[in-house]
Amino acid sequence: MRSHTTTNQSSWATQLIACNRLPKARSGSISFHHLAFHHETCQGGKPHNYQMKSRLQRSLALCALVLTAVTAAPPVVAASKETIAMSVGRLLEEGHYTRQKLNEEISKKFLLSYLELLDFSHLFFTQKDVDSLNTKYGNSIAGDVLLGTLKPAYEIYALYTKRVDDRVAKIKELLKQPIDSKSNATVELSRQKAPWPKDEAEADQLWRGRITNELLQEHLSEHPIEPAPQLVTRRYDRLARNVHEQDKDEQIKLFLDALAQAYDPHSEYLSKADMKNFSINMGLSLVGIGAMLRSEDGYAKIESLVPGGPAQLDGRLKVGDRITAVGQGQADYVDVREMRLDKVVEMIRGKKGTRVRLLAIPSDATDPSRRKNVELVRD
């Protein structure tokens, strides 16, 4: 469960509602400690719309209070990505309880946050990459946001794309080789806090162990989907495709999310698409299993269960379980490792009364090949 910092939320919430020191045209949303302020448009000092993050229901009272102060604004032309970035930067400087300026100190945190959002497990970038990016952007990347300069976001994402492409090519060559199942080598499965590999040679060694582990997991699985080498190949093809399919809007969403998280881990930027999904979840306009998911290390991981929802009432799925495959009714399972989270969510949602099947690694599993097969009726 995430910890929360106690702040005088009402003071900065009022500032956000006033919207009197920010540019007029905006698109996006910023969330401070789970209160999301959606500034799609803002004209004449009046925000057009805002929403609260669903995972902190204790802020509902504050959100309801804010709601009474909001009036509709006339539609305006959508803001450019540069204007959005400047707005978010100023909103963080003026609205976050720390009042932290976008200076060199926050720049270093911001850059690290962005790299970690892209490369969660510290496997694609090398330490050499990180050092080079720190030299180039470590002192200036936050100030660039206030200037509406998004070149760092695109350049870093382009480097990440190249590293993914190069790694997937090496993985395919590795999968043509026989598995060394007798090796005594150990594999560090959770690398979020591990250092980046110092160079390509160390990265190659880490990936050799990781791919061997994935192949062994699939060979030992009680619910095989397809031969392990083909499955793992398809998985990393999907990863590369997902990276390439991220358009500039999605790249900037990640970039601004990293900026928000540089202030504290509970603040985040929400794009218009995020807000749409939030509205769906809050309005229950689509039916699912009553589980909140987040992406972690290529898995769709269960973050929380909705009380009274199908998953919570069934009792087999637990917080921390990692979903590896989804099946519709009696159809074959589809592997969802390295699949975009919105795609996984789309597969799990469906019409009320229909069945969905999930393969999941239990949160307490000591054997990573262990799976539980859970069939639920959507409600």
PDB file of C-alpha atoms in Angstrom, residues 54 277-285:
ATOM      1  CA  SER A  54     -10.012   7.059  -8.281  1.00  0.00           C
ATOM      2  CA  ASN A 277     -10.432   5.978 -18.935  1.00  0.00           C
ATOM      3  CA  PHE A 278     -10.821   7.482 -15.475  1.00  0.00           C
ATOM      4  CA  SER A 279     -14.317   8.672 -16.381  1.00  0.00           C
ATOM      5  CA  ILE A 280     -15.168   5.181 -17.615  1.00  0.00           C
ATOM      6  CA  ASN A 281     -13.967   3.656 -14.353  1.00  0.00           C
ATOM      7  CA  MET A 282     -15.774   6.197 -12.180  1.00  0.00           C
ATOM      8  CA  GLY A 283     -18.975   6.038 -14.227  1.00  0.00           C
ATOM      9  CA  LEU A 284     -18.873   2.248 -14.564  1.00  0.00           C
ATOM     10  CA  SER A 285     -19.833   2.657 -18.222  1.00  0.00           C
TER      11      SER A 285
END
